Amino acid sequence: MRRASSSLLSAVTESNLSSRNLVTNLFSHLSPRRPSLLSPPHLNPTSNSHPLLPNSHPFSKCPPHRATQTFSLIFLPIPSRHSEIRASNLLEALESATTSEELLAAFKDMESSLDESDERLGAACLMAGERLDSPGFEEAHKALDFALRALKIFEKRDGGWSLSVVKALRLMGSVACKLQRFDDSLESLNAADEILDRLEFGSCSHSEVRLVSIAVQIQLASTKTAMGRRREALLNLRKSLELKKSTLEHSSRELGTAYKDLAEACTVVLDFEEALALCLKALEIYEAQFGMDSAEVVPVRRLLGVIYTGLGKDKEALEQNELSRRVFESSGLDTELLELEIDAANIQIALGRVEEAMNTLKRVIQRSEKESETRAFIFVSMAKALCCQEKFGDSRRCLEIACGILDKKGSASPAKIAEAYADISMLYETMNEFEMALSLMKRTLAMLEKLPQEQHLEGSIMARMGWLLLVTKRVPQAVPYLESAIEKLKNCFGPKHFGLGFVYKHLGQAYLEMDQPQSAVKMLALAKDIIDFSFGPYHEDSIDTCQCLANAFGAMGSYSAAMGFQQEVADAWENHGPGARDELREAHRLLEQLKKKAQGLPSAVFPANTLPLPPPK
């Protein structure tokens, strides 16, 4: 298969699709006519307030097959040589503009020499919109005006089914995402994707369709990620990777970046197995392109270290960290080296090498700037090491220093600060200082409300808050947090993620405590399916979920179902052997109590406990 050049695809993947070919190509291709995409009462490109698309979306239904439609060939007048030269000069001025003012002035010159229906004006609108949407300009509202105007011109010419229309829709999707109009962004991008599916079988260049498809898939992934819908974004990133594999050379940097981006997305949703294979492929390409000891390879190694940590392979993670540190030590990049050394200390803590980690952190803190974020992160890692040594007083002092620094940095990089507060709250939770942990979690949630792309972290914190409120007997307060956590985590991790199983379980326990056994059974059944699938039926968490179901059915008076689950609990503990003798005895005791309940004996007591127990101090 013929492959595109790396430079061309690089332009595509950076959402900077060139529109120059639309200016130089003066003839329209065969295209089926479609109902109007734009209706003047709904969309006015000069208006400050307009929807992205009309209410009645023309792409809501698939078009008839191309063979059953009437084709029309639109011939554009061939311009004079003088007109071509002038258009080319104006286009170069548009391309070379370095400020918004220069770009708008160049466009105005070009606009004055072209008719409103001229294809070249549509291409110029698209180019101006793309430039205004790019880094260095970022004039979102003006970019949207140009995108709408380009769409109107292309739709009038092509009937709505052309690559030109797709490019305008992709730009609209990009701009709407930056304006946080996510539903509008998805509407535009889904329409573009639908058109591309049809063009794959039409008269357009197959390679060009693929290039534009890559840009649309990447923008779909960006929009869904910004909405917190990371699991859905994975589908678009996978599709863009497959398109790139069929378009690029297998050793190209762009393909390596695509593997890395997908690996990172998988890591965020905790799909470490898939992430590992992708990241190793990215590392192979980067090492071939730049060399094993290059700075370009370091971000891939750092990601690989995170993946190894997620898989519990801490030694492999530390090895990647050491390889990266050698690169920065030789190049004198001290800030990056500090970050890697903090990472190394955290891995050493995970490996139980706490004294070694403390020595690393003491060296690093001497080179960090006072009141810097880096210094705060060092104190958090120190607190983690001290907590492992049960030096809770010293750990608490480190956390207080870290919070003192971070309190002044809230607006600098909110995502990083929010993650740091989440880590700090978890350490307070580990030390059973639940009120301090809850206070910090609430502060973190307030920061995350402005960061929809961080819903995975927001959902995780809500789940932890719900659990803490449960174990401290504040059940009614726990329920809203657990319910919200379920919705956010489903979007981010999918409906079968093991973490979601635990939230269902805790919500079921809360409903049971609030005397809502039917709701409890529903939640606990969902929890059991997920936890059994993730860990197997004999895992302690699976057995405990089964016990909760027995409790819930017992509270409902459904003793037959309750005894079935209680027997399952007993069988599972028996499978554990002599080490679970006490648990097995308790399971049989509860089974006997259920039998007495079923017989109507008033002395029977069941269940013994419905809420999770707090960890021991």
Short mmCIF file of N, CA and C in Angstrom, two decimals, residues 135-220:
data_model
loop_
_atom_site.label_atom_id
_atom_site.label_comp_id
_atom_site.label_asym_id
_atom_site.label_seq_id
_atom_site.Cartn_x
_atom_site.Cartn_y
_atom_site.Cartn_z
N PRO A 135 -2.03 26.70 18.30
CA PRO A 135 -1.23 27.34 19.36
C PRO A 135 -0.60 28.63 18.86
N GLY A 136 -0.61 29.64 19.70
CA GLY A 136 -0.06 30.93 19.32
C GLY A 136 -1.13 31.91 18.91
N PHE A 137 -2.27 31.39 18.46
CA PHE A 137 -3.41 32.25 18.09
C PHE A 137 -4.54 32.02 19.09
N GLU A 138 -5.15 30.84 19.00
CA GLU A 138 -6.20 30.41 19.93
C GLU A 138 -7.29 31.46 20.10
N GLU A 139 -7.80 31.94 18.97
CA GLU A 139 -8.95 32.84 18.94
C GLU A 139 -10.17 32.00 18.62
N ALA A 140 -10.72 31.34 19.65
CA ALA A 140 -11.72 30.30 19.41
C ALA A 140 -12.98 30.84 18.74
N HIS A 141 -13.51 31.95 19.21
CA HIS A 141 -14.77 32.44 18.65
C HIS A 141 -14.60 32.88 17.19
N LYS A 142 -13.48 33.52 16.90
CA LYS A 142 -13.23 33.91 15.50
C LYS A 142 -13.02 32.68 14.63
N ALA A 143 -12.31 31.67 15.18
CA ALA A 143 -12.11 30.44 14.42
C ALA A 143 -13.44 29.78 14.11
N LEU A 144 -14.37 29.82 15.05
CA LEU A 144 -15.69 29.23 14.82
C LEU A 144 -16.45 29.96 13.72
N ASP A 145 -16.35 31.28 13.69
CA ASP A 145 -17.00 32.05 12.62
C ASP A 145 -16.48 31.62 11.25
N PHE A 146 -15.16 31.46 11.15
CA PHE A 146 -14.58 31.05 9.86
C PHE A 146 -14.99 29.63 9.50
N ALA A 147 -15.03 28.75 10.49
CA ALA A 147 -15.42 27.37 10.22
C ALA A 147 -16.85 27.29 9.70
N LEU A 148 -17.75 28.05 10.30
CA LEU A 148 -19.14 28.07 9.86
C LEU A 148 -19.27 28.62 8.44
N ARG A 149 -18.51 29.65 8.16
CA ARG A 149 -18.57 30.25 6.81
C ARG A 149 -18.03 29.29 5.77
N ALA A 150 -16.92 28.61 6.11
CA ALA A 150 -16.36 27.61 5.19
C ALA A 150 -17.36 26.49 4.96
N LEU A 151 -18.00 26.03 6.04
CA LEU A 151 -18.97 24.95 5.91
C LEU A 151 -20.12 25.34 4.99
N LYS A 152 -20.58 26.57 5.12
CA LYS A 152 -21.68 27.05 4.30
C LYS A 152 -21.30 27.04 2.82
N ILE A 153 -20.08 27.47 2.52
CA ILE A 153 -19.62 27.51 1.12
C ILE A 153 -19.47 26.09 0.58
N PHE A 154 -18.83 25.21 1.33
CA PHE A 154 -18.60 23.84 0.85
C PHE A 154 -19.91 23.06 0.73
N GLU A 155 -20.80 23.26 1.68
CA GLU A 155 -22.07 22.55 1.63
C GLU A 155 -22.89 22.97 0.40
N LYS A 156 -22.85 24.24 0.11
CA LYS A 156 -23.59 24.74 -1.06
C LYS A 156 -23.02 24.17 -2.34
N ARG A 157 -21.70 23.98 -2.37
CA ARG A 157 -21.06 23.45 -3.57
C ARG A 157 -21.21 21.94 -3.68
N ASP A 158 -21.01 21.23 -2.57
CA ASP A 158 -20.92 19.77 -2.61
C ASP A 158 -22.17 19.05 -2.13
N GLY A 159 -23.14 19.78 -1.62
CA GLY A 159 -24.33 19.12 -1.10
C GLY A 159 -24.11 18.46 0.24
N GLY A 160 -23.00 18.73 0.90
CA GLY A 160 -22.78 18.22 2.25
C GLY A 160 -21.93 16.97 2.33
N TRP A 161 -21.54 16.37 1.20
CA TRP A 161 -20.81 15.10 1.25
C TRP A 161 -19.48 15.25 0.53
N SER A 162 -18.50 15.82 1.23
CA SER A 162 -17.17 15.99 0.64
C SER A 162 -16.15 16.10 1.75
N LEU A 163 -14.88 15.93 1.39
CA LEU A 163 -13.80 16.10 2.37
C LEU A 163 -13.73 17.53 2.87
N SER A 164 -14.08 18.49 2.00
CA SER A 164 -14.06 19.89 2.42
C SER A 164 -15.04 20.11 3.57
N VAL A 165 -16.24 19.53 3.46
CA VAL A 165 -17.22 19.64 4.53
C VAL A 165 -16.70 18.97 5.80
N VAL A 166 -16.06 17.81 5.64
CA VAL A 166 -15.51 17.09 6.80
C VAL A 166 -14.48 17.95 7.52
N LYS A 167 -13.60 18.60 6.77
CA LYS A 167 -12.57 19.43 7.40
C LYS A 167 -13.18 20.59 8.16
N ALA A 168 -14.22 21.18 7.60
CA ALA A 168 -14.89 22.27 8.30
C ALA A 168 -15.56 21.77 9.57
N LEU A 169 -16.20 20.60 9.50
CA LEU A 169 -16.84 20.03 10.68
C LEU A 169 -15.82 19.66 11.75
N ARG A 170 -14.66 19.14 11.31
CA ARG A 170 -13.61 18.80 12.28
C ARG A 170 -13.12 20.05 13.00
N LEU A 171 -12.96 21.14 12.25
CA LEU A 171 -12.54 22.39 12.87
C LEU A 171 -13.59 22.88 13.86
N MET A 172 -14.85 22.79 13.47
CA MET A 172 -15.92 23.18 14.39
C MET A 172 -15.88 22.34 15.66
N GLY A 173 -15.62 21.05 15.51
CA GLY A 173 -15.53 20.18 16.68
C GLY A 173 -14.38 20.56 17.59
N SER A 174 -13.25 20.90 16.99
CA SER A 174 -12.07 21.30 17.77
C SER A 174 -12.33 22.58 18.55
N VAL A 175 -12.92 23.57 17.86
CA VAL A 175 -13.18 24.86 18.51
C VAL A 175 -14.20 24.70 19.62
N ALA A 176 -15.28 23.94 19.35
CA ALA A 176 -16.32 23.75 20.36
C ALA A 176 -15.77 23.07 21.60
N CYS A 177 -14.84 22.14 21.43
CA CYS A 177 -14.22 21.47 22.57
C CYS A 177 -13.46 22.48 23.43
N LYS A 178 -12.72 23.38 22.79
CA LYS A 178 -11.97 24.38 23.55
C LYS A 178 -12.89 25.37 24.26
N LEU A 179 -14.07 25.57 23.69
CA LEU A 179 -15.06 26.44 24.33
C LEU A 179 -15.89 25.68 25.37
N GLN A 180 -15.54 24.38 25.57
CA GLN A 180 -16.24 23.49 26.51
C GLN A 180 -17.70 23.31 26.13
N ARG A 181 -18.00 23.39 24.85
CA ARG A 181 -19.32 23.06 24.33
C ARG A 181 -19.23 21.64 23.77
N PHE A 182 -19.12 20.69 24.69
CA PHE A 182 -18.74 19.34 24.32
C PHE A 182 -19.80 18.62 23.48
N ASP A 183 -21.06 18.82 23.80
CA ASP A 183 -22.10 18.17 23.01
C ASP A 183 -22.09 18.66 21.57
N ASP A 184 -21.88 19.97 21.40
CA ASP A 184 -21.79 20.52 20.04
C ASP A 184 -20.58 19.95 19.32
N SER A 185 -19.47 19.82 20.05
CA SER A 185 -18.26 19.26 19.45
C SER A 185 -18.51 17.84 18.94
N LEU A 186 -19.13 17.01 19.77
CA LEU A 186 -19.41 15.63 19.36
C LEU A 186 -20.36 15.58 18.19
N GLU A 187 -21.35 16.47 18.15
CA GLU A 187 -22.30 16.47 17.05
C GLU A 187 -21.59 16.74 15.72
N SER A 188 -20.72 17.74 15.71
CA SER A 188 -19.98 18.06 14.49
C SER A 188 -19.05 16.91 14.09
N LEU A 189 -18.33 16.37 15.06
CA LEU A 189 -17.35 15.33 14.76
C LEU A 189 -18.02 14.02 14.33
N ASN A 190 -19.13 13.68 14.96
CA ASN A 190 -19.84 12.47 14.55
C ASN A 190 -20.40 12.62 13.13
N ALA A 191 -20.86 13.83 12.78
CA ALA A 191 -21.31 14.07 11.41
C ALA A 191 -20.15 13.90 10.44
N ALA A 192 -18.98 14.44 10.79
CA ALA A 192 -17.80 14.29 9.94
C ALA A 192 -17.42 12.82 9.78
N ASP A 193 -17.50 12.06 10.86
CA ASP A 193 -17.16 10.64 10.82
C ASP A 193 -18.13 9.88 9.92
N GLU A 194 -19.40 10.25 9.96
CA GLU A 194 -20.38 9.57 9.13
C GLU A 194 -20.13 9.84 7.64
N ILE A 195 -19.78 11.08 7.33
CA ILE A 195 -19.46 11.40 5.93
C ILE A 195 -18.25 10.61 5.46
N LEU A 196 -17.23 10.52 6.31
CA LEU A 196 -16.02 9.79 5.94
C LEU A 196 -16.31 8.33 5.64
N ASP A 197 -17.21 7.74 6.42
CA ASP A 197 -17.58 6.34 6.14
C ASP A 197 -18.12 6.18 4.74
N ARG A 198 -18.86 7.15 4.26
CA ARG A 198 -19.41 7.08 2.91
C ARG A 198 -18.35 7.36 1.85
N LEU A 199 -17.45 8.30 2.15
CA LEU A 199 -16.42 8.66 1.17
C LEU A 199 -15.42 7.55 0.95
N GLU A 200 -15.26 6.65 1.93
CA GLU A 200 -14.36 5.51 1.77
C GLU A 200 -14.72 4.71 0.52
N PHE A 201 -16.00 4.72 0.14
CA PHE A 201 -16.46 3.93 -1.00
C PHE A 201 -16.76 4.82 -2.21
N GLY A 202 -16.39 6.09 -2.13
CA GLY A 202 -16.69 7.01 -3.22
C GLY A 202 -15.49 7.27 -4.10
N SER A 203 -15.52 8.44 -4.73
CA SER A 203 -14.51 8.76 -5.72
C SER A 203 -13.33 9.52 -5.15
N CYS A 204 -13.35 9.79 -3.82
CA CYS A 204 -12.23 10.52 -3.22
C CYS A 204 -10.99 9.65 -3.14
N SER A 205 -9.84 10.32 -3.05
CA SER A 205 -8.59 9.60 -2.87
C SER A 205 -8.62 8.83 -1.55
N HIS A 206 -8.35 7.53 -1.64
CA HIS A 206 -8.42 6.68 -0.44
C HIS A 206 -7.43 7.15 0.62
N SER A 207 -6.22 7.52 0.21
CA SER A 207 -5.22 7.95 1.18
C SER A 207 -5.61 9.26 1.83
N GLU A 208 -6.20 10.18 1.07
CA GLU A 208 -6.60 11.46 1.65
C GLU A 208 -7.74 11.28 2.65
N VAL A 209 -8.68 10.40 2.32
CA VAL A 209 -9.75 10.12 3.26
C VAL A 209 -9.19 9.59 4.57
N ARG A 210 -8.20 8.73 4.48
CA ARG A 210 -7.59 8.17 5.69
C ARG A 210 -6.89 9.24 6.52
N LEU A 211 -6.21 10.15 5.87
CA LEU A 211 -5.52 11.21 6.59
C LEU A 211 -6.51 12.08 7.35
N VAL A 212 -7.60 12.44 6.68
CA VAL A 212 -8.61 13.26 7.35
C VAL A 212 -9.30 12.45 8.45
N SER A 213 -9.52 11.16 8.21
CA SER A 213 -10.13 10.30 9.22
C SER A 213 -9.30 10.26 10.49
N ILE A 214 -7.99 10.22 10.34
CA ILE A 214 -7.10 10.21 11.52
C ILE A 214 -7.33 11.46 12.35
N ALA A 215 -7.39 12.62 11.68
CA ALA A 215 -7.60 13.87 12.41
C ALA A 215 -8.94 13.88 13.13
N VAL A 216 -9.98 13.37 12.49
CA VAL A 216 -11.31 13.34 13.11
C VAL A 216 -11.31 12.40 14.32
N GLN A 217 -10.69 11.23 14.19
CA GLN A 217 -10.65 10.28 15.32
C GLN A 217 -9.88 10.85 16.49
N ILE A 218 -8.77 11.52 16.21
CA ILE A 218 -7.98 12.12 17.29
C ILE A 218 -8.77 13.22 18.00
N GLN A 219 -9.50 14.03 17.22
CA GLN A 219 -10.30 15.08 17.84
C GLN A 219 -11.47 14.50 18.63
N LEU A 220 -12.08 13.43 18.13
CA LEU A 220 -13.12 12.75 18.90
C LEU A 220 -12.57 12.26 20.24
#
